[in-house]
PDB file of C-alpha atoms in Angstrom:
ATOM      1  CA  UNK Y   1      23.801 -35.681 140.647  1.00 69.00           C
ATOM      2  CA  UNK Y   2      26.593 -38.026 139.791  1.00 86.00           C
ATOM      3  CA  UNK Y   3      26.889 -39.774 136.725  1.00 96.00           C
ATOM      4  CA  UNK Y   4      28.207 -43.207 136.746  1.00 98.00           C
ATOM      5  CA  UNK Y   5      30.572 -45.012 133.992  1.00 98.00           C
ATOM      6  CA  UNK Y   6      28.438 -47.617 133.513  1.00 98.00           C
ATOM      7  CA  UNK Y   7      28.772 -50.911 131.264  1.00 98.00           C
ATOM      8  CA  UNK Y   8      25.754 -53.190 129.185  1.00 97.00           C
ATOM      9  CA  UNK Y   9      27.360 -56.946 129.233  1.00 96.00           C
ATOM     10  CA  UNK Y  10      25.123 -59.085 126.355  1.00 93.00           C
ATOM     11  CA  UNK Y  11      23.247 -58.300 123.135  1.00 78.00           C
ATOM     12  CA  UNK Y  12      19.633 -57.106 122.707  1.00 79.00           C
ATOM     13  CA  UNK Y  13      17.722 -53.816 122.729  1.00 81.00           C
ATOM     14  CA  UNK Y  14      16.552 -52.347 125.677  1.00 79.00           C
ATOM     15  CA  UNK Y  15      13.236 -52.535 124.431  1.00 80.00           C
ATOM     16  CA  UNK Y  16      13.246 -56.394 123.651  1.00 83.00           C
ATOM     17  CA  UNK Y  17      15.710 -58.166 126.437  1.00 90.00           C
ATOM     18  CA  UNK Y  18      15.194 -58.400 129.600  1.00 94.00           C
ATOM     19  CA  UNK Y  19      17.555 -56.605 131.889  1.00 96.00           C
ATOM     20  CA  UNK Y  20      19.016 -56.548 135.149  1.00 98.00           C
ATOM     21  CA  UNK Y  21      20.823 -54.199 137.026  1.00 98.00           C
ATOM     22  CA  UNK Y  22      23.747 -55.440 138.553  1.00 99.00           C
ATOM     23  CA  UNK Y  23      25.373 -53.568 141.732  1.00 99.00           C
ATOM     24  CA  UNK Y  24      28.841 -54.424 142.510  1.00 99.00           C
ATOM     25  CA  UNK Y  25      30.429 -54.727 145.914  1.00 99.00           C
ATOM     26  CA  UNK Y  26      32.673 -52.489 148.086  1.00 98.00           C
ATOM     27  CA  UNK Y  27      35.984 -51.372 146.231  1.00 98.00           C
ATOM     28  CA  UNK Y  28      34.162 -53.462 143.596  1.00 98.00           C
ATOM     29  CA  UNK Y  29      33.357 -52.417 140.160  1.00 99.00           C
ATOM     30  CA  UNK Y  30      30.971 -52.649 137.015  1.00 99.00           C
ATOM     31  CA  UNK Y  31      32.929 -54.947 135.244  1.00 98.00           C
ATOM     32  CA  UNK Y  32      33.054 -57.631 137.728  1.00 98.00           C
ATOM     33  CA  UNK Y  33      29.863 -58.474 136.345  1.00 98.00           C
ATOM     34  CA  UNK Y  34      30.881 -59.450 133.257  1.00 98.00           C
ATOM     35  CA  UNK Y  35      31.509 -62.991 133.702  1.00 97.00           C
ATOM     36  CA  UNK Y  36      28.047 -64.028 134.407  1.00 97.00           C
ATOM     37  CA  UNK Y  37      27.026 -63.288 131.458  1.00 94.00           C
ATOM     38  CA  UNK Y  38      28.016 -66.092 129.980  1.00 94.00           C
ATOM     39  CA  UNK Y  39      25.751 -67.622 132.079  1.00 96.00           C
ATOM     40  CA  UNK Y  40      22.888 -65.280 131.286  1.00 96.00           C
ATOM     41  CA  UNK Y  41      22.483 -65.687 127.753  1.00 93.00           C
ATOM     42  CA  UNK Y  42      19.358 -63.635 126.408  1.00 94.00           C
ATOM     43  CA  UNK Y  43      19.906 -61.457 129.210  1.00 96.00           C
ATOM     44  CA  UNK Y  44      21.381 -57.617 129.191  1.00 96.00           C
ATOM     45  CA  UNK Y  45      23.453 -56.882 132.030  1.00 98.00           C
ATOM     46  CA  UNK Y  46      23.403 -52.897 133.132  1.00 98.00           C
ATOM     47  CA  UNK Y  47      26.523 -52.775 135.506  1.00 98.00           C
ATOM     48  CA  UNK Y  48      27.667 -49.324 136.606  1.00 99.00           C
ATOM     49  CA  UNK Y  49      30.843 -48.116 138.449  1.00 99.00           C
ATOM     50  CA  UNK Y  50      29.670 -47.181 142.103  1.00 99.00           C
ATOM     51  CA  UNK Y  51      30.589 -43.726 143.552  1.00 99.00           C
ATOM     52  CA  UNK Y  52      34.099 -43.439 144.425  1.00 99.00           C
ATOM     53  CA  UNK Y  53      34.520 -46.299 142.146  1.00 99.00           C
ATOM     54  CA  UNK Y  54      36.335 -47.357 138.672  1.00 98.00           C
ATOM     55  CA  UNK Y  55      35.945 -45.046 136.045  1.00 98.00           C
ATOM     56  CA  UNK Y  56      33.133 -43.144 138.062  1.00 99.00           C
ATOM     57  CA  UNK Y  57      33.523 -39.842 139.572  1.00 98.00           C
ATOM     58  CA  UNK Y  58      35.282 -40.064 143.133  1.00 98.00           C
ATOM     59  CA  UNK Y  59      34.323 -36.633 144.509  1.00 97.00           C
ATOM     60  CA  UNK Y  60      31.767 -36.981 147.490  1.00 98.00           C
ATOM     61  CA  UNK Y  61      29.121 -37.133 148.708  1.00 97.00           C
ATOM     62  CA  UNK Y  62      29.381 -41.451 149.163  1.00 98.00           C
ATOM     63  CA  UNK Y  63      25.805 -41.531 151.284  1.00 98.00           C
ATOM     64  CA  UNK Y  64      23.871 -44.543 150.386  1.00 99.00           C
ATOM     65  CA  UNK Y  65      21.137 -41.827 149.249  1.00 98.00           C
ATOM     66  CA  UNK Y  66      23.312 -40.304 146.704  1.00 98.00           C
ATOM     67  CA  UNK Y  67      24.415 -43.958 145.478  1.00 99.00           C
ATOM     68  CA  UNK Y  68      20.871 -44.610 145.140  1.00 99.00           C
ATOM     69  CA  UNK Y  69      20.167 -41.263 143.163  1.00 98.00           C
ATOM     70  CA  UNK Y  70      23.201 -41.866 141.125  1.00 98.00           C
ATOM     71  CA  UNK Y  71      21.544 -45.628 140.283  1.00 98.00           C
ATOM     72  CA  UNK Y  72      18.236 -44.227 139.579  1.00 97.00           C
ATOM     73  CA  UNK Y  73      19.656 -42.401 137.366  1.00 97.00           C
ATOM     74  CA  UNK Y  74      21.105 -45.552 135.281  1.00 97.00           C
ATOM     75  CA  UNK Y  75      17.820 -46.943 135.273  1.00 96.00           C
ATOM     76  CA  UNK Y  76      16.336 -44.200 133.640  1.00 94.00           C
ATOM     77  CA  UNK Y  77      18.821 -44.380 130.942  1.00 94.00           C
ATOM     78  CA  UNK Y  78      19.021 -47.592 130.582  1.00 93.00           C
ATOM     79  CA  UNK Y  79      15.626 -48.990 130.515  1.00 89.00           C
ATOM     80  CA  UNK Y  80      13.794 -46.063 128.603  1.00 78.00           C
ATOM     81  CA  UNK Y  81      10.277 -47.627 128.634  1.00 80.00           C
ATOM     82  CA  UNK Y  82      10.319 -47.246 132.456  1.00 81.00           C
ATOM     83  CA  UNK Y  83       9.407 -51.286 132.750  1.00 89.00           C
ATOM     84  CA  UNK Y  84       9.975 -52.744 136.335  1.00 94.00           C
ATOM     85  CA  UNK Y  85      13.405 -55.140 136.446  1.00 95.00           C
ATOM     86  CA  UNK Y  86      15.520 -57.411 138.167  1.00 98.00           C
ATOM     87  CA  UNK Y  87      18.737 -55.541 140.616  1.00 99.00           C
ATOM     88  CA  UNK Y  88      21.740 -57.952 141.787  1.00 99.00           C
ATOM     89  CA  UNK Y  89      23.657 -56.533 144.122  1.00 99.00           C
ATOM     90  CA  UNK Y  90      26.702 -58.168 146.061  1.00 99.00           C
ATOM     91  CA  UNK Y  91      27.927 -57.246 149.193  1.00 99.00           C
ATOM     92  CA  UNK Y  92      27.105 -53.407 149.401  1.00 99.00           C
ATOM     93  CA  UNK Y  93      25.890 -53.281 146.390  1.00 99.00           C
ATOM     94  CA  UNK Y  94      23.058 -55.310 148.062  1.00 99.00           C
ATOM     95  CA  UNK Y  95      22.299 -53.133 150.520  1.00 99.00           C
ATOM     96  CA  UNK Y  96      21.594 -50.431 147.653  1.00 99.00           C
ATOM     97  CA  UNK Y  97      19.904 -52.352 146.028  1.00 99.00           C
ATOM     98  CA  UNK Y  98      17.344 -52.339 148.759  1.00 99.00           C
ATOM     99  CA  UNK Y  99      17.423 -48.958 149.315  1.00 99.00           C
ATOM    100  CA  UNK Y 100      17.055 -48.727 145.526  1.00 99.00           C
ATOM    101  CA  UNK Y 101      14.003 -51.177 145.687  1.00 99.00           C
ATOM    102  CA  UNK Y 102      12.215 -49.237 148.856  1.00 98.00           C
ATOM    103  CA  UNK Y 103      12.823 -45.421 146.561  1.00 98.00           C
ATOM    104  CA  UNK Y 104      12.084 -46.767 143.400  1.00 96.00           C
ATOM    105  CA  UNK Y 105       9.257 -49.608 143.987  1.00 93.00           C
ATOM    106  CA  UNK Y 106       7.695 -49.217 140.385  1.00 91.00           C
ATOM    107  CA  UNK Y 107      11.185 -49.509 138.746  1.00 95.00           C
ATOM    108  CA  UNK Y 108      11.867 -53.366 140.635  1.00 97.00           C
ATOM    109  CA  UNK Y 109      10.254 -56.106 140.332  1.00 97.00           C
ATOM    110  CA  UNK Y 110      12.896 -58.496 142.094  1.00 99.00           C
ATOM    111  CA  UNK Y 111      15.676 -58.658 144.080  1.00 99.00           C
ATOM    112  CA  UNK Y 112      18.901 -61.375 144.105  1.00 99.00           C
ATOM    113  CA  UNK Y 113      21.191 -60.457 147.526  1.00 99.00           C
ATOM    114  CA  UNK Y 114      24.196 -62.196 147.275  1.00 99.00           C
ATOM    115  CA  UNK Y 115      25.699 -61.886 150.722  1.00 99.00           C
ATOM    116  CA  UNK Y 116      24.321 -58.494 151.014  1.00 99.00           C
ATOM    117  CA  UNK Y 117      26.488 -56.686 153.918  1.00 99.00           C
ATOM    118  CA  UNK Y 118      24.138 -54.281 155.825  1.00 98.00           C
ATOM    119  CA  UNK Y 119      23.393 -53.518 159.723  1.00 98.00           C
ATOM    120  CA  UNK Y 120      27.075 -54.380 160.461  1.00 98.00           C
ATOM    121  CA  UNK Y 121      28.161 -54.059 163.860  1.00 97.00           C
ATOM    122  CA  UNK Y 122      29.406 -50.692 164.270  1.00 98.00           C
ATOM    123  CA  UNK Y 123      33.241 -51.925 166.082  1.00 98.00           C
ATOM    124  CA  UNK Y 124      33.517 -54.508 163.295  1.00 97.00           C
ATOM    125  CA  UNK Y 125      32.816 -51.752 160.639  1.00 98.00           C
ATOM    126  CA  UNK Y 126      35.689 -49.460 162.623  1.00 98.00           C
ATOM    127  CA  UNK Y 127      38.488 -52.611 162.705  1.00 97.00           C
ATOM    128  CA  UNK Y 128      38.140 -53.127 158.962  1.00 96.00           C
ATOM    129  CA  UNK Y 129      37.761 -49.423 158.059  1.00 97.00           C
ATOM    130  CA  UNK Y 130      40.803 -48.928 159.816  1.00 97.00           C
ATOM    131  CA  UNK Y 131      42.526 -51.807 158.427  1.00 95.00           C
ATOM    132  CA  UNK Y 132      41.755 -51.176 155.117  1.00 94.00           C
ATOM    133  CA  UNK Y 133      43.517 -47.666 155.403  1.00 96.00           C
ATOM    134  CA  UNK Y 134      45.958 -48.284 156.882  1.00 95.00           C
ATOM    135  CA  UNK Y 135      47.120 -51.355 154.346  1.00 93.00           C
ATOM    136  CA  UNK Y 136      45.211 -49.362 150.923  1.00 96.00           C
ATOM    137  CA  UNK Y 137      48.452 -49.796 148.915  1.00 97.00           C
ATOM    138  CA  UNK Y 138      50.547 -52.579 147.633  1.00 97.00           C
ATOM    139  CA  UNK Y 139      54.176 -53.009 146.832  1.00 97.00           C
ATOM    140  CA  UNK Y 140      53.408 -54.696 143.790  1.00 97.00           C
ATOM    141  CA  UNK Y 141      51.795 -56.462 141.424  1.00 98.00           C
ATOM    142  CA  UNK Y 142      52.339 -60.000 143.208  1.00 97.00           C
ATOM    143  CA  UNK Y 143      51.128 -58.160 146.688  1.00 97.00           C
ATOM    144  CA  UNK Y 144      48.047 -57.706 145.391  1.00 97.00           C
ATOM    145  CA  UNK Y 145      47.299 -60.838 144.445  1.00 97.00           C
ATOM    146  CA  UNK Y 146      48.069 -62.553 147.562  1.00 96.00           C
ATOM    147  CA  UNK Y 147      46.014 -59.877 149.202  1.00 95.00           C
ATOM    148  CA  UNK Y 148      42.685 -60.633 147.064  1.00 96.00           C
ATOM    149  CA  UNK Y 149      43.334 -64.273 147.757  1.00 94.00           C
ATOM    150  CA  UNK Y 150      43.314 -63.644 151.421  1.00 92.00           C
ATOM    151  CA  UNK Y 151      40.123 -61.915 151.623  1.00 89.00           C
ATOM    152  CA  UNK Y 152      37.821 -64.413 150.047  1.00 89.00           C
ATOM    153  CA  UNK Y 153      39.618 -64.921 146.601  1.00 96.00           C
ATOM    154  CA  UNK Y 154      41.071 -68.219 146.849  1.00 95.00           C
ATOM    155  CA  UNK Y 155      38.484 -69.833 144.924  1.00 96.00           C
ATOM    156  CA  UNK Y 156      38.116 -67.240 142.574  1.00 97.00           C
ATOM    157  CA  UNK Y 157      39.099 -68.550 138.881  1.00 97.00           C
ATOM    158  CA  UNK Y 158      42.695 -67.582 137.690  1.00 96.00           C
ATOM    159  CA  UNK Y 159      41.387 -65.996 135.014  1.00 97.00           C
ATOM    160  CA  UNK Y 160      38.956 -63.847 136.731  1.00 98.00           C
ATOM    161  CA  UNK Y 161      41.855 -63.162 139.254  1.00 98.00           C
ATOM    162  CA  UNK Y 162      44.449 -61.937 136.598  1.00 97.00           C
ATOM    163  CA  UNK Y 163      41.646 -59.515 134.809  1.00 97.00           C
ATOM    164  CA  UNK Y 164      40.699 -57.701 138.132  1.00 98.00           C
ATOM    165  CA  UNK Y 165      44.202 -57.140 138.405  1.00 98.00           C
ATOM    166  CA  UNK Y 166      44.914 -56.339 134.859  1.00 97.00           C
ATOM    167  CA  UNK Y 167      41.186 -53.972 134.813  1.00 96.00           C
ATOM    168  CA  UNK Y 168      41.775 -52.877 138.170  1.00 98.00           C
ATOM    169  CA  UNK Y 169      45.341 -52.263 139.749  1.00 98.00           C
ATOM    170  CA  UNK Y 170      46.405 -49.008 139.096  1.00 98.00           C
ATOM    171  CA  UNK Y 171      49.852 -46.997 140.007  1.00 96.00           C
ATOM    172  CA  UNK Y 172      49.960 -45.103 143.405  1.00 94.00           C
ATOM    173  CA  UNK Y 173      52.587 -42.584 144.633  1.00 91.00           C
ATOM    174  CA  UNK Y 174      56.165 -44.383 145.615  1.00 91.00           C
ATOM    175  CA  UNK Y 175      55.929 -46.970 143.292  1.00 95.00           C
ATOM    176  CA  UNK Y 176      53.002 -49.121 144.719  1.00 97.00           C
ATOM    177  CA  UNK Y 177      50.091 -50.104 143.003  1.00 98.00           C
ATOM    178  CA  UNK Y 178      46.349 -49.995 144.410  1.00 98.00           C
ATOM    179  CA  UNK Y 179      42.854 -50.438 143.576  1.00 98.00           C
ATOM    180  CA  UNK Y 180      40.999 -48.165 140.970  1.00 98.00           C
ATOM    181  CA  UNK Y 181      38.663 -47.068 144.242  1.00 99.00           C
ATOM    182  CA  UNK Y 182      39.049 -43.636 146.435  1.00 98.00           C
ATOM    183  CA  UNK Y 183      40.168 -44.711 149.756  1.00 98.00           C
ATOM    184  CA  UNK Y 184      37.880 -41.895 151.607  1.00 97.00           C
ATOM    185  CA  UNK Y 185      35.055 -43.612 149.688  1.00 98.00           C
ATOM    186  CA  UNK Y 186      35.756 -47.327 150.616  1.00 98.00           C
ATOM    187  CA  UNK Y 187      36.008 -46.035 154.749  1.00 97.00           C
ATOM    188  CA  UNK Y 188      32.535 -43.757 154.220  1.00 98.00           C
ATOM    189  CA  UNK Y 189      31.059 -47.342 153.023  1.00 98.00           C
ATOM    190  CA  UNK Y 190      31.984 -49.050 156.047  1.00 98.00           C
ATOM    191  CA  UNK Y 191      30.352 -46.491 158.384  1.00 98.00           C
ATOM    192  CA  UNK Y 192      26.992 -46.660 155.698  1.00 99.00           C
ATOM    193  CA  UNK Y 193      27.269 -50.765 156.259  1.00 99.00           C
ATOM    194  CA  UNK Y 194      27.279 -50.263 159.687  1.00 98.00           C
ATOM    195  CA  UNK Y 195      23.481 -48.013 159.475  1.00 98.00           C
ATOM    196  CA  UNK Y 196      20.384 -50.248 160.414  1.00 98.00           C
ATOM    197  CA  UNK Y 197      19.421 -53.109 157.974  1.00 98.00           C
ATOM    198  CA  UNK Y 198      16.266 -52.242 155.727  1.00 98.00           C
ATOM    199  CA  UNK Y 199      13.931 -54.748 154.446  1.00 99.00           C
ATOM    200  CA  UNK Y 200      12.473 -55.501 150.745  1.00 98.00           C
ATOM    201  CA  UNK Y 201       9.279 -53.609 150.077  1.00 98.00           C
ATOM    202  CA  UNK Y 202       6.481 -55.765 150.798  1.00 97.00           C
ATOM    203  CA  UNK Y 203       5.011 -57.826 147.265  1.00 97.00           C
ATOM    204  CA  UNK Y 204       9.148 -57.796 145.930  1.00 98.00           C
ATOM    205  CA  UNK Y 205      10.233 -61.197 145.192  1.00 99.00           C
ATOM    206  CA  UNK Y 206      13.545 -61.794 146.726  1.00 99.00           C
ATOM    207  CA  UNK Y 207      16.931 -64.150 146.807  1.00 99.00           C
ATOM    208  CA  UNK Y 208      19.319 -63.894 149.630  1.00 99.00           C
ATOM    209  CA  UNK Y 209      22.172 -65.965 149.289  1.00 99.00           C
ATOM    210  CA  UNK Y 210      24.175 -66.590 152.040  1.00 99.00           C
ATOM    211  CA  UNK Y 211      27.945 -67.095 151.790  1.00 99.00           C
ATOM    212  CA  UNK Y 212      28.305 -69.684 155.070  1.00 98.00           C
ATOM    213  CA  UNK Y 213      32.476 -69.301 155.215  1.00 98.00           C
ATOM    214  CA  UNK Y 214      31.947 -65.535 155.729  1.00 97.00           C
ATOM    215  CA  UNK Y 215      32.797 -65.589 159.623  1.00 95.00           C
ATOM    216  CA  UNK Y 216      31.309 -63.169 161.129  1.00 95.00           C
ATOM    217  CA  UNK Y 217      28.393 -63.123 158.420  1.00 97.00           C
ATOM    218  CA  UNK Y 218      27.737 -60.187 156.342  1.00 98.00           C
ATOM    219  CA  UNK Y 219      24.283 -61.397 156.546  1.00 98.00           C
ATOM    220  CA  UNK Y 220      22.942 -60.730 160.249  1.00 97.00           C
ATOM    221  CA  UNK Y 221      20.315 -63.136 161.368  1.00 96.00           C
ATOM    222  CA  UNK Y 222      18.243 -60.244 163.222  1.00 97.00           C
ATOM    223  CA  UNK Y 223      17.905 -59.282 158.902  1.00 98.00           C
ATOM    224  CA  UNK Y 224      17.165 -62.860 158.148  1.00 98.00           C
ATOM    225  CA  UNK Y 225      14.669 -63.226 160.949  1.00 98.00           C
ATOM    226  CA  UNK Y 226      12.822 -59.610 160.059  1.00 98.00           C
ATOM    227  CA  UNK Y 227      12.471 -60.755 156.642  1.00 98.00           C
ATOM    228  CA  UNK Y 228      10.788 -64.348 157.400  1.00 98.00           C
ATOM    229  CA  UNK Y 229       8.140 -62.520 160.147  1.00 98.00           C
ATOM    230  CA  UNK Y 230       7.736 -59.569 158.350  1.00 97.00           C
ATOM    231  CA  UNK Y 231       8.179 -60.531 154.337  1.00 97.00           C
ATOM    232  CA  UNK Y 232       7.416 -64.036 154.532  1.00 93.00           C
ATOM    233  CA  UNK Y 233       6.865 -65.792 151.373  1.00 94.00           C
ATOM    234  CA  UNK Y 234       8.107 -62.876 149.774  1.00 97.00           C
ATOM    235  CA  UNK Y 235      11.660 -63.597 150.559  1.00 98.00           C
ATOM    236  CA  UNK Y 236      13.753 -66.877 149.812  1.00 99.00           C
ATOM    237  CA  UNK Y 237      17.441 -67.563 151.317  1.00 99.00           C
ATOM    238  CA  UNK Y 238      20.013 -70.026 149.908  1.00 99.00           C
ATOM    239  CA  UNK Y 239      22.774 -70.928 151.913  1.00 98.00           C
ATOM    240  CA  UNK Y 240      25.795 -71.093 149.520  1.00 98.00           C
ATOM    241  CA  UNK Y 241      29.203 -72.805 150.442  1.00 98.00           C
ATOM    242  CA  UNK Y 242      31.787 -70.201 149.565  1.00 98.00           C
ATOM    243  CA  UNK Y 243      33.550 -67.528 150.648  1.00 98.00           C
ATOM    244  CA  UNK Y 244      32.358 -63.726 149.930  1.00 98.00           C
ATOM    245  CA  UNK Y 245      32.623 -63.685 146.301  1.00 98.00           C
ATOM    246  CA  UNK Y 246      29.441 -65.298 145.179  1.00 99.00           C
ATOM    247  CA  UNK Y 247      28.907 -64.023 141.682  1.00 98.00           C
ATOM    248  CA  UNK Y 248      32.409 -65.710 141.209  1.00 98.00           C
ATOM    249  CA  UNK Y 249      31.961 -68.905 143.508  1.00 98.00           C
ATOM    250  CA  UNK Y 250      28.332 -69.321 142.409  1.00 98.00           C
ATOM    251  CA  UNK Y 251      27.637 -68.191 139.362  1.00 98.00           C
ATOM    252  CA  UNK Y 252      25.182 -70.927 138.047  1.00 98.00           C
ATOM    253  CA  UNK Y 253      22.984 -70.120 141.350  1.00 99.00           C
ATOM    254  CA  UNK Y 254      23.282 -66.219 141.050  1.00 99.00           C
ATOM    255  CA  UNK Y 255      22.273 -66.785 137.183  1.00 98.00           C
ATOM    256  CA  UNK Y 256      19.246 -69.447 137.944  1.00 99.00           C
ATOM    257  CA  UNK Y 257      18.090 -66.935 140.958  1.00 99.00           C
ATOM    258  CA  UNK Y 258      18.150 -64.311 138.250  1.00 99.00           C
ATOM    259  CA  UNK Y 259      16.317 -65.980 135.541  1.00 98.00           C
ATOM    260  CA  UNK Y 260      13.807 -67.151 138.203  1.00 98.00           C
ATOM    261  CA  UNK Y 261      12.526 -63.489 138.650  1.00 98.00           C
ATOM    262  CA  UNK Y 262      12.788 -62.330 135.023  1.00 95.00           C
TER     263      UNK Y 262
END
């Protein structure tokens, strides 16, 4: 089983804070999360480096099963009592997160989705798979930037802008720069995005926040609608005007939605 490089963002014991575990997004990483803490005071944040991802091993498999083994893991080592917790996950990182919840139901007790991307269509998940490939490296610095900003970072604070760059760009053959992310691993995520939508277990508290200037939506309303018939009360969505990027965009809702479950 892999083991992921994984970070703990505020103070406290295990044993005495309460803790969530916070899933990062598609070519993401763990310290992305680190900004909300400063909204989460009190709270310790367990945010590892997905598969393929960061400072985690890249070698395959990149199945959402063996992301969710590799996570399982975390929680075992991070939360030694074995109480039930809180997972955030954006993006991809909220569909683990639900496959997380449905393996592991006596390790979560609550779930915040922020724009969770799962049940894609399988021709949209092939055009940006493809894209992504074929435009993985940057000519510089400056390239990257304006890339990030066209894919949902516009309204991303500077500052959070210039640290993924400074955590995250790396140096790639022919003097271009790229993410800290395997490119096979990114395009096996697309095709996992694209597998059928799964639903909270039944009795899990959950927060689905909707990013409304994601055209087409990451979250499919065939998901929305199984959750109200078949979750009900169980299951709460916020509709959130921002682009993809929610923990950035929204962080005082993604840290109220958090505290809510703890």
């Amino acid at each position: 089983m892999t083991a992921l490089n994984t970070y703990v963002f505020g103070g406290g014991s295990a044993e005495s804070t309460p803790t969530v575990l916070a899933i990062h997004g598609l070519t993401g990483h763990g310290r992305r999360w680190e900004p909300l803490a400063r909204h989460l005071g009190g709270v310790r944040i367990v945010a590892p480096d997905l598969i393929g991802h960061g400072r985690s091993p890249w070698r395959p498999p990149w199945s959402i099963e063996h992301h969710v083994r590799a996570l399982s893991a975390v929680l075992d080592e991070h939360v030694p009592d074995g109480r039930p917790i809180v997972v955030a996950g954006h993006s991809f990182g909220g569909a683990l997160a639900l496959h997380l919840a449905n393996r592991r139901p006596d390790a979560v007790k609550g779930l915040v989705l922020l724009d969770p991307a799962q049940g894609l269509d399988p021709e949209f998940a092939l055009e940006v798979a493809t894209d992504s490939l074929d435009n993985w490296d940057y000519a510089n610095v400056d390239a990257a930037r304006a890339a990030k900003k066209s894919e949902g970072w516009a309204d991303v604070p500077d500052d959070i802008m210039e640290a993924e760059l400074t955590e995250h760009l790396i140096p790639r053959p022919h003097g271009q720069v790229g993410w800290r992310v395997s490119a096979p691993a990114a395009a096996a995520s697309w095709s996992e995005m694209a597998r059928p939508a799964v639903l909270p277990p039944p009795g899990v508290p959950t927060h689905i926040v909707v990013a409304d200037q994601v055209q087409p939506p990451f979250v499919r309303p065939a998901f929305l609608e199984a959750c109200a018939s078949e979750r009900g009360g169980d299951v709460t969505v916020h509709h959130a005007d921002c682009a993809h990027m929610v923990p950035f965009l929204e962080p005082e809702l993604t840290a109220t939605l958090i505290r809510s479950l703890l």
